[in-house]
Coordinates of C-alpha atoms in Angstrom, one line a residue:
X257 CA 138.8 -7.7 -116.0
X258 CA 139.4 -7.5 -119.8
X259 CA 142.2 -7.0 -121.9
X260 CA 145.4 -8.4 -122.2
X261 CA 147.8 -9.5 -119.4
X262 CA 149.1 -6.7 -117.8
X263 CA 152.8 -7.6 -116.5
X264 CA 153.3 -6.8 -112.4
X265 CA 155.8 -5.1 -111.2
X266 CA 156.7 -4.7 -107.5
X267 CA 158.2 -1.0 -106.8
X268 CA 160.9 -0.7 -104.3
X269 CA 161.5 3.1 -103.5
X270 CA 161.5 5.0 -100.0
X271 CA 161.4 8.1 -102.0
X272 CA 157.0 8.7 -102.1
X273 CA 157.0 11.1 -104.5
X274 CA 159.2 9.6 -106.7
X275 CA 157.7 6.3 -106.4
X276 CA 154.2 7.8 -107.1
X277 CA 155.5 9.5 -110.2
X278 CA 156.8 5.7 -111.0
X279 CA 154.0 4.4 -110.9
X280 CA 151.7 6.4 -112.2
X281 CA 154.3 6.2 -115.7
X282 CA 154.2 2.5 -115.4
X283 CA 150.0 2.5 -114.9
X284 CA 149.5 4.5 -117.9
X285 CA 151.6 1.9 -120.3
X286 CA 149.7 -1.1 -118.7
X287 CA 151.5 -2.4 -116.1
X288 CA 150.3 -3.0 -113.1
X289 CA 152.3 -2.0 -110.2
X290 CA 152.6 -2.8 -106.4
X291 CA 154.5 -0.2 -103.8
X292 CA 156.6 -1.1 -101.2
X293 CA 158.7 1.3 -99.1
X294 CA 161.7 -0.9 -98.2
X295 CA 163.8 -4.8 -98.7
X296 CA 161.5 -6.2 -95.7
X297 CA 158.1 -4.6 -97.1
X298 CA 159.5 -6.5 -100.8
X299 CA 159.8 -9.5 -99.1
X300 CA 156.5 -9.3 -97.7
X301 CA 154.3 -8.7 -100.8
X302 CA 157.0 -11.1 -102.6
X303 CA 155.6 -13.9 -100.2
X304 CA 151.9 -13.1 -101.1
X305 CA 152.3 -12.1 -104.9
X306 CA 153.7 -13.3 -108.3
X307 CA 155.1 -10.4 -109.7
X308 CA 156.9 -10.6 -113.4
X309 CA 159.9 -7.5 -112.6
X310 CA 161.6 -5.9 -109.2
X311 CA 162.0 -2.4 -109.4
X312 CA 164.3 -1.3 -107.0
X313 CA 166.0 1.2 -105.3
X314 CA 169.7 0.6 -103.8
X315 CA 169.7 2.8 -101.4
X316 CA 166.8 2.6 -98.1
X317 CA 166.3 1.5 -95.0
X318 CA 166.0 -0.8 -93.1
X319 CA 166.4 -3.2 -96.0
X320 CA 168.4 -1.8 -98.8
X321 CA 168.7 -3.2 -102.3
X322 CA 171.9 -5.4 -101.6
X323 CA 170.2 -7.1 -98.8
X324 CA 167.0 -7.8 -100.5
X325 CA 168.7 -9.3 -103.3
X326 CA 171.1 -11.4 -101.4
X327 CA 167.4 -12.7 -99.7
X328 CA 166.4 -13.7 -102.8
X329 CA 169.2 -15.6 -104.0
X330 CA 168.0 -19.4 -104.4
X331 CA 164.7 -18.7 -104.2
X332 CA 162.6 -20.8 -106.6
X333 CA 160.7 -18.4 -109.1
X334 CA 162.3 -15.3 -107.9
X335 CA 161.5 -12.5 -109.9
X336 CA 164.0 -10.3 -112.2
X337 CA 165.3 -7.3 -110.5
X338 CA 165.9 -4.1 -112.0
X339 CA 168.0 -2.1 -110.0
X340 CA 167.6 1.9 -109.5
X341 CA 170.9 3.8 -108.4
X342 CA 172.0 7.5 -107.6
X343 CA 174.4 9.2 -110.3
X344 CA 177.7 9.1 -109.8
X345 CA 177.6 5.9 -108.1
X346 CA 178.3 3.1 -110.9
X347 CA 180.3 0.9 -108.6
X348 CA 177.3 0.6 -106.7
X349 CA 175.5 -0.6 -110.1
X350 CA 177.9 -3.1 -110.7
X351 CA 177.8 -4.1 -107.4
X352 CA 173.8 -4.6 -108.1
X353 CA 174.7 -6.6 -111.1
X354 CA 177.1 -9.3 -109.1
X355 CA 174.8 -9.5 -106.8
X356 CA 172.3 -10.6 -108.8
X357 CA 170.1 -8.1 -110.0
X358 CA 169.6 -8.0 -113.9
X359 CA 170.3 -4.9 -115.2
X360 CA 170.0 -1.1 -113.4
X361 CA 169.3 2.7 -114.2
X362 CA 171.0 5.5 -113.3
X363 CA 168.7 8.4 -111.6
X364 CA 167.7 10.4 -113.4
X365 CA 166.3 8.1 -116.5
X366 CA 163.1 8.6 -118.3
X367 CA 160.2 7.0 -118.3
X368 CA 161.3 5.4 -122.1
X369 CA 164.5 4.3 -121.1
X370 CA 162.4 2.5 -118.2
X371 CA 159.9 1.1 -120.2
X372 CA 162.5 -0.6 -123.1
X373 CA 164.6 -2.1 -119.9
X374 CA 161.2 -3.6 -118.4
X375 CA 159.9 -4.8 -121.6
X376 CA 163.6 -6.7 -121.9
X377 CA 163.6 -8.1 -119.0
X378 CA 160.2 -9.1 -117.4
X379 CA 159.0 -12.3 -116.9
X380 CA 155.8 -12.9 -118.7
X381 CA 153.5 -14.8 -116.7
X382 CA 152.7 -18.5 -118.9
X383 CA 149.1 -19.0 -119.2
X384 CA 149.0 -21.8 -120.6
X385 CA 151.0 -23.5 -117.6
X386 CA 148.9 -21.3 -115.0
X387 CA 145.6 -22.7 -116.3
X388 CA 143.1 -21.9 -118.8
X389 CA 142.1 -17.8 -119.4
X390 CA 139.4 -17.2 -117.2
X391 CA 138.6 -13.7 -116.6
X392 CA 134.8 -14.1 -116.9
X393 CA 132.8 -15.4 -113.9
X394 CA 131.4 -18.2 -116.0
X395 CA 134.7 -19.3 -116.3
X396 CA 136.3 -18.6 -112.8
X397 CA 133.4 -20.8 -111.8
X398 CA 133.9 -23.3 -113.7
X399 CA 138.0 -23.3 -113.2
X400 CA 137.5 -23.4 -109.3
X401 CA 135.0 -26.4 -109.9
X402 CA 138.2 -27.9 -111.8
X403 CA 140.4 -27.3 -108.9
X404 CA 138.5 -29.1 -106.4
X405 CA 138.2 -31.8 -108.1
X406 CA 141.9 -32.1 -109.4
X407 CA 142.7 -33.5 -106.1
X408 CA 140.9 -36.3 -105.8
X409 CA 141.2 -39.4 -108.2
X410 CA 137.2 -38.8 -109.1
X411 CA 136.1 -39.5 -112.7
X412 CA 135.2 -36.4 -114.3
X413 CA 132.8 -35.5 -116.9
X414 CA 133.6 -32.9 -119.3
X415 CA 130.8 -31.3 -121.3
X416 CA 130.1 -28.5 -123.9
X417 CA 130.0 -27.5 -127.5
X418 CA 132.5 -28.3 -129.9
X419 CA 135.7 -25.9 -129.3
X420 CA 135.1 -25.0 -125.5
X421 CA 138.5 -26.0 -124.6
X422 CA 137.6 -29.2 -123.0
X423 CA 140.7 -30.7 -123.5
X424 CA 142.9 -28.2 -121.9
X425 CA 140.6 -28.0 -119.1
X426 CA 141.2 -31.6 -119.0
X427 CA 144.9 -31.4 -118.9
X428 CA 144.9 -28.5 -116.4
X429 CA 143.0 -31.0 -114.3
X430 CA 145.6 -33.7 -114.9
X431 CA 148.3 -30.8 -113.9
X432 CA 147.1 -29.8 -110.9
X433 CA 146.4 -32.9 -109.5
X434 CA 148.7 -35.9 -107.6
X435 CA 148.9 -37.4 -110.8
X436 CA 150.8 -34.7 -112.8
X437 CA 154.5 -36.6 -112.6
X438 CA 152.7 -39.2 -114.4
X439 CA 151.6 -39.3 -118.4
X440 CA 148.7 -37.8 -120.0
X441 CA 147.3 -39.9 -122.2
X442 CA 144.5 -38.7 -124.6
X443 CA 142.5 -40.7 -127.4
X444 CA 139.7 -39.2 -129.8
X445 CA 136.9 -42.1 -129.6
X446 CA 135.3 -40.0 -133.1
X447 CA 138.5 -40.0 -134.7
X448 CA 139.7 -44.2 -134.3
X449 CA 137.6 -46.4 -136.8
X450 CA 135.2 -49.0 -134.4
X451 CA 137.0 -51.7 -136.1
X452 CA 140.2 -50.4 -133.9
X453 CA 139.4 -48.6 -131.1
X454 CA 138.7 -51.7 -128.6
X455 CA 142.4 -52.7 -129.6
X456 CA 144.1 -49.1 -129.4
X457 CA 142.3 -48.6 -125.9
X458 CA 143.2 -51.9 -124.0
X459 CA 146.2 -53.2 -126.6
X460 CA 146.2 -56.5 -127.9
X461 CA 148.3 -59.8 -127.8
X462 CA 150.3 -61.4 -130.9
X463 CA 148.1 -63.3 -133.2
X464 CA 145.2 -61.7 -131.7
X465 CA 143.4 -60.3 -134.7
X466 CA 144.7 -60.6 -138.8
X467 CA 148.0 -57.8 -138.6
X468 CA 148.5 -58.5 -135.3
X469 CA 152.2 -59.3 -135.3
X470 CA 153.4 -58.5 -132.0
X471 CA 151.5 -57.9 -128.3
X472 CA 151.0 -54.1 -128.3
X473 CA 150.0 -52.1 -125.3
X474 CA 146.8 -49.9 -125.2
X475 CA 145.8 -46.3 -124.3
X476 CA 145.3 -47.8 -120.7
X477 CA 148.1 -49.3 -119.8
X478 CA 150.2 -46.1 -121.6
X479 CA 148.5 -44.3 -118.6
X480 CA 149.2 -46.0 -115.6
X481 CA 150.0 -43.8 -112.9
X482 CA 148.6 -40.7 -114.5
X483 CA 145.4 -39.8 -116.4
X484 CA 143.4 -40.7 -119.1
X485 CA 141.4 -38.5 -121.3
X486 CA 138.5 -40.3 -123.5
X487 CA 138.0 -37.4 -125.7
X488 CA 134.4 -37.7 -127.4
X489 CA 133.2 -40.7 -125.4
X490 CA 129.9 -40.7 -126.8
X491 CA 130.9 -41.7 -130.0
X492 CA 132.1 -45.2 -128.9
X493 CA 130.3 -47.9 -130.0
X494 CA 127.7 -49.9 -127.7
X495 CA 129.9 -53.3 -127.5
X496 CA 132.8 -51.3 -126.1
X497 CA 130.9 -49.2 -123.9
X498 CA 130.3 -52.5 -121.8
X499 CA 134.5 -53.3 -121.8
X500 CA 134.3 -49.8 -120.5
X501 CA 132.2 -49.8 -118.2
X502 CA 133.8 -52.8 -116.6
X503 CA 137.6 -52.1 -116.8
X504 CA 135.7 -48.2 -114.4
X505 CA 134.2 -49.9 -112.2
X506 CA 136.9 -53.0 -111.5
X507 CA 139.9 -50.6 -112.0
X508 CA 141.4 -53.7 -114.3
X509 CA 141.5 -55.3 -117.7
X510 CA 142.5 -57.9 -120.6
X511 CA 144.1 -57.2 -123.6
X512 CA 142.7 -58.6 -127.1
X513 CA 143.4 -61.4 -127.4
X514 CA 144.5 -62.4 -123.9
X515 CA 144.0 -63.6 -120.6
X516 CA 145.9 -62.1 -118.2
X517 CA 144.2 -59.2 -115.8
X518 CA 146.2 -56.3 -115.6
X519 CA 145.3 -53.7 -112.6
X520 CA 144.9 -50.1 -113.5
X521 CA 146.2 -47.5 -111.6
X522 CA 144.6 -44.4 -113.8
X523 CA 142.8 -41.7 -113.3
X524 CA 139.6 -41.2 -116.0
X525 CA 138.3 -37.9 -117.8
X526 CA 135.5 -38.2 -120.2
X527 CA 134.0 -35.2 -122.6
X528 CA 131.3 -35.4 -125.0
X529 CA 129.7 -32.2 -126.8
X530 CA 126.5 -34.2 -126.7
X531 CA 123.3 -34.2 -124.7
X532 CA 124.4 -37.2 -122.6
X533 CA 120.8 -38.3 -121.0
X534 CA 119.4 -37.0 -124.8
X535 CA 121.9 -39.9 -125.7
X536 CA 121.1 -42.3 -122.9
X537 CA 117.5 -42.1 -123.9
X538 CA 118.1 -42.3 -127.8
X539 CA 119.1 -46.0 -126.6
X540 CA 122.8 -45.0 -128.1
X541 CA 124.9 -44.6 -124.7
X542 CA 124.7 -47.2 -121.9
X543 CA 122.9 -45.4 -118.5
X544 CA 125.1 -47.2 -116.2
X545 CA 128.4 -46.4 -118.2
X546 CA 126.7 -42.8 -118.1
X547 CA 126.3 -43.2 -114.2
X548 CA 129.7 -43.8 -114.1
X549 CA 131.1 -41.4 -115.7
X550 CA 129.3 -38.6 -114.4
X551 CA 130.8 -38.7 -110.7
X552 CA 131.6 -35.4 -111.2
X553 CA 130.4 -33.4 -114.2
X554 CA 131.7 -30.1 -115.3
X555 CA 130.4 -27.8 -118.6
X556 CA 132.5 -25.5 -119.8
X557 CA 130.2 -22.7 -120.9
X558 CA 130.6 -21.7 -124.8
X559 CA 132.8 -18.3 -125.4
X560 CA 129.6 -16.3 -126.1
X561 CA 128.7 -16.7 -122.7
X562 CA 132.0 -15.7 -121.2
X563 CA 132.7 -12.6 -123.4
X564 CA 135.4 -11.4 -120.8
X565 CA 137.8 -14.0 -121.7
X566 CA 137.4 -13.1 -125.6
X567 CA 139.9 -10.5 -126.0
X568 CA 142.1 -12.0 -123.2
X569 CA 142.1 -15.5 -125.0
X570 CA 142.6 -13.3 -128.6
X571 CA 145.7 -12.0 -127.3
X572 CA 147.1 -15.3 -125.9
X573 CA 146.5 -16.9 -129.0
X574 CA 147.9 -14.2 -131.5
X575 CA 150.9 -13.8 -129.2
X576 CA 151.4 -18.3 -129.8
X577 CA 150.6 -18.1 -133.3
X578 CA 152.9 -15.1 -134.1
X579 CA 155.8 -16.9 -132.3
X580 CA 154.8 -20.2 -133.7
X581 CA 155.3 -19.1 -137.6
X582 CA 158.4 -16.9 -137.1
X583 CA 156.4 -13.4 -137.2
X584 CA 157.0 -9.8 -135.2
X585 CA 154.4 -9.7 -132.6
X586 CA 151.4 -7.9 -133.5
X587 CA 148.8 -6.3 -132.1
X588 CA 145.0 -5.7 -132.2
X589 CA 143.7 -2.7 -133.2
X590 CA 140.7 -1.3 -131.2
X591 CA 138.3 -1.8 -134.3
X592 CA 139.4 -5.4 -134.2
X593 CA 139.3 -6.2 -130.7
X594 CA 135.2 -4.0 -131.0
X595 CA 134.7 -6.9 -133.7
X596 CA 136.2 -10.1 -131.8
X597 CA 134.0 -8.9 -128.6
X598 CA 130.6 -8.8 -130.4
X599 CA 131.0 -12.1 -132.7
X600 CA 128.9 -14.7 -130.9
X601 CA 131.7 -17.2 -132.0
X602 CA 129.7 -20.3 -132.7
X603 CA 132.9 -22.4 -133.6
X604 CA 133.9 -21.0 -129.7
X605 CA 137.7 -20.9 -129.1
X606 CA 138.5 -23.1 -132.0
X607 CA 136.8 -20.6 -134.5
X608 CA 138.6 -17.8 -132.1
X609 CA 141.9 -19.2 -132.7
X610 CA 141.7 -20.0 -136.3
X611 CA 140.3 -16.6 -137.2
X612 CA 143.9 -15.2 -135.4
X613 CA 146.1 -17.2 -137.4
X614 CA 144.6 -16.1 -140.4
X615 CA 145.0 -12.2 -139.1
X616 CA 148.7 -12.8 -138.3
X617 CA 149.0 -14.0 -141.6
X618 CA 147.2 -11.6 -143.6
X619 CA 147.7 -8.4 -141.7
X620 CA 150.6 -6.3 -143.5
X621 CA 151.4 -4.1 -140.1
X622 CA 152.2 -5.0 -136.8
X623 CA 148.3 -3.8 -136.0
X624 CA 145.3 -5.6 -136.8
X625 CA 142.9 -4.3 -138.4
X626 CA 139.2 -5.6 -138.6
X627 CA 139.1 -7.0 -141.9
X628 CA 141.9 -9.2 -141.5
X629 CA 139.8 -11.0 -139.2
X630 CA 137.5 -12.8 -142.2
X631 CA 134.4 -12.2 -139.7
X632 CA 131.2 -11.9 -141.1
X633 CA 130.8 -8.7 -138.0
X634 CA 127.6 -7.4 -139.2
X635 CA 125.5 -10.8 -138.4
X636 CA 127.6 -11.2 -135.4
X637 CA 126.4 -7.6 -134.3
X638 CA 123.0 -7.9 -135.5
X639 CA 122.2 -11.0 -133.3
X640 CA 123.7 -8.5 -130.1
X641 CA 121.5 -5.3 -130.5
X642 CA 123.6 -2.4 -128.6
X643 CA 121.9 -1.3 -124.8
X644 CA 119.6 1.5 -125.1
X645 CA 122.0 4.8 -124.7
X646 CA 118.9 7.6 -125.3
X647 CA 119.3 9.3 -121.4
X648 CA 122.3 8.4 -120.9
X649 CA 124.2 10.6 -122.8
X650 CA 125.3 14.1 -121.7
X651 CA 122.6 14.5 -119.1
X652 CA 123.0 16.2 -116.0
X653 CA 123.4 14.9 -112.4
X654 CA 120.1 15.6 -110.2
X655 CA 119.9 19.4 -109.0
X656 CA 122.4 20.3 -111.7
X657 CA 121.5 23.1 -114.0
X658 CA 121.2 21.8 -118.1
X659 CA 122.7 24.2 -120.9
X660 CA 120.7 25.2 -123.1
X661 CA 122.5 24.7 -125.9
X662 CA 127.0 24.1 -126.0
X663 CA 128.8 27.1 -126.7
X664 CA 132.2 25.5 -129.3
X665 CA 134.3 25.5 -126.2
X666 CA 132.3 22.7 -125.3
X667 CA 131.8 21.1 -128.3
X668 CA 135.0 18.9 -127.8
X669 CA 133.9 18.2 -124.2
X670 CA 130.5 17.0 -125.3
X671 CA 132.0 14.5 -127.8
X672 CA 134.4 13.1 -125.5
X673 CA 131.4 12.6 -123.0
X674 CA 129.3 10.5 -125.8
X675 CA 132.1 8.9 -126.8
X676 CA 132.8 7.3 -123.4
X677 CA 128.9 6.6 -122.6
X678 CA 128.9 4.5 -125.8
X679 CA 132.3 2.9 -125.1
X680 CA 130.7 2.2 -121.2
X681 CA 128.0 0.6 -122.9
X682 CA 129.4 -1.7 -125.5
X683 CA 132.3 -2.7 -122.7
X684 CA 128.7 -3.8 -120.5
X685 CA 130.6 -1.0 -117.9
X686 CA 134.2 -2.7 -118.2
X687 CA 136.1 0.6 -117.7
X688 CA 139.5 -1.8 -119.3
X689 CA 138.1 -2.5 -122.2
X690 CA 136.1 0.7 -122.6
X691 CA 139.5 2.8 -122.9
X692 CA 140.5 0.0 -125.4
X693 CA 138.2 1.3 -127.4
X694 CA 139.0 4.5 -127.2
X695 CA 142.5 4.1 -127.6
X696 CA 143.3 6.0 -124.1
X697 CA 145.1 4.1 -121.0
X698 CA 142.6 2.8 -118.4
X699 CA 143.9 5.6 -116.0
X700 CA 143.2 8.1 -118.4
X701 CA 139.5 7.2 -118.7
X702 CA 139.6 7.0 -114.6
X703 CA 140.4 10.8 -114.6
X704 CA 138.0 11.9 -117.1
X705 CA 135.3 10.2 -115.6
X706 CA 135.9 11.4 -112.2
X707 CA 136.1 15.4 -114.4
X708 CA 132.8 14.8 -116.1
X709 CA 131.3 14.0 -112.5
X710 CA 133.1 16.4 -110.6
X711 CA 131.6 18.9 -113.3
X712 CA 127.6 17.1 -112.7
X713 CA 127.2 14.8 -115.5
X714 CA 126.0 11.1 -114.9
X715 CA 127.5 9.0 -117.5
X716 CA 125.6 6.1 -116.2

């Protein structure tokens, strides 16, 4: 799926029709929503779901309100609950409220009322805690490769271009695995001058070197009992790849400068946006250093090959960056999010998350627009030529009858219909993104499409 993260809401109500009517409201604003008819039916789908708000009625059976929030007290992660009651009946609301529950509505309330109380109270989900954004099945590979190996104390081998993400992938690893009480520890072997990286790695004794005024303790030993991330490994010099190499494969090592072994209790990850074996046969990376590293190699594939996650990720970071520097939230316009999808992004997420920053700066609404992007869209686009669309548009379904020509009644209709096609096609079918870029809800598009066939027309 596409798009940004759509909050879920577990609906509590006995009442069908009114919960249908609920949740139709809540579908068309982009939340995503989860019926249950009673407190034991919550409880259930609680157990199997994370949901961000409870709505709930007060009044049902077998399990009313009261009960289901009295089941949730001292719960870890419970949701919020937003409590629904009859009119007339505000001591039951406050009873709600000392119960636990975080605010309520009295019936009847409208839909905006709902909305502004939801939006107050949900609990947005934190990506950046859940893992990296991986709604494209490049990625959702490549994150359940992660998460196999998070468990095991395997060295792991990061690869990919420049600005794939490879260290958060690396910290999610560190995160989910029986390390994560322990530090993360992360050093840029491009960034530390040769002359100094053997000493910030494995730390040095006094008097070890000219400056050396006191014993200092390395990268290494800063990561016993959790991980260590060599960020760029590549880029470390021959000599050192051999102290490397060693202090891998005997799980110990010496300071500069001194004598004393010291055992390491780490877990190692390695990246490099480099060929490796290219490397290995260039004569500048040791093959058995490269052996060991690569007990379990993962590549993060570049954005342009996970174009699902662009407008996900977009959001995520214009949401950070708008909270970082103090601004309103904002919020991309469908011209903008058209133009993010088709860049090829060459700088990958980086580039991506640079190019938001500058938007949030620049844009003078809380929408934005295209051109405060600073993308150059037109050789973006012209690298990505659009599908073919001549058949698809407007035709009718086998053993339908074709008009001759459209009477102005149908001129609207006709429009709509090419409209969609091309939105169908640019979204590569993704009915979510298509109605982003036609400014309608995702529901809304569902019921035209299902007119258009009911009527005969294949929109392909």
């Amino acid at each position: 799926m596409m798009g940004r993260y759509r909050p879920q809401i577990l609906l509590v109500e006995d009442d069908d029709h009114l919960a249908e009517a609920l949740q139709e409201g809540l579908e068309d604003h982009d939340y995503r929503v989860q019926r249950a008819g009673d407190g034991t039916a919550a409880l259930a789908a609680l157990a199997a779901t994370s949901f961000d708000l409870v709505l709930s009625d007060v009044q049902m059976r077998p399990m009313d309100g009261y009960v289901l929030l009295k089941s949730l007290e001292g719960r870890l992660e419970s949701p919020p609950v937003l409590m629904m009651t009859a009119w007339g009946t505000i001591n039951e609301a406050v009873r709600a409220l000392q119960n636990g529950a975080v605010d309520y509505l009295v019936k009847p309330f409208t839909m905006d009322v709902l909305l502004e109380k939801i939006r107050r109270h949900a609990r947005r989900a934190r990506r950046a805690e859940s893992g990296p954004i991986a709604e494209s099945a490049a990625m959702q590979t490549t994150l359940e490769m992660a998460r196999r190996v998070a468990v095991t104390d395997a060295t792991v081998l990061l690869t990919g271009e420049s600005g794939v993400g490879k260290e958060v992938l690396a910290r999610y690893l560190h995160r989910q695995s029986k390390r994560q009480g322990g530090p993360f520890i992360a050093v840029n072997c491009a960034a530390i001058p040769d002359t100094l990286l053997e000493a910030t790695l494995f730390g040095h004794e006094k008097g070890a070197f000219t400056g050396a005024s006191q014993a200092s303790a390395g990268k290494f030993e800063q990561a016993q009992g959790g991980t260590l991330l060599l960020d760029e490994v590549t880029e470390m010099p021959l000599a050192l790849q051999a102290k490397l190499l060693r202090a891998l494969q005997e799980r110990e090592m010496e300071r500069v400068g001194g004598k004393q072994t010291i055992a390491l209790d780490i877990r190692v990850i390695a990246t490099s946006n480099r060929d490796l074996q290219a490397a290995v046969a260039a004569g500048q990376f040791r093959a058995d250093l490269y052996y060991r590293l690569q007990v379990f190699p993962i590549r993060i594939p570049p954005l342009r090959e996970r174009q699902a996650d662009i407008l996900p990720l977009a959001e995520h970071l214009l949401a950070q960056h708008c909270q970082q520097m103090g601004l309103p939230p904002k919020r991309l316009d469908a011209a903008a999010s058209r133009t993010l999808w088709a860049y090829p992004w060459p700088g990958n997420v980086r580039e991506l998350e640079n190019a938001l920053q500058r938007a949030a700066i620049l844009a003078m609404t809380e929408e934005i627009q295209a051109p405060d992007l600073g993308i150059a869209v037109a050789e973006g686009v012209a690298d990505r030529p659009l599908p073919d669309l001549e058949g698809l548009s407007c035709e009718k379904a086998p053993g339908a009858v074709m008009d001759a020509c459209l009477p102005l009644d149908d001129l609207r209709a006709h429009h709509e219909r090419e409209a969609i096609v091309l939105a169908l096609a640019q979204s590569q079918g993704s009915r979510t993104l298509a109605a982003q870029f036609l400014g309608i809800s995702p529901r809304t598009l569902r019921h035209k499409l299902q007119r258009f066939r009911e009527a005969g027309y294949a929109l392909g």
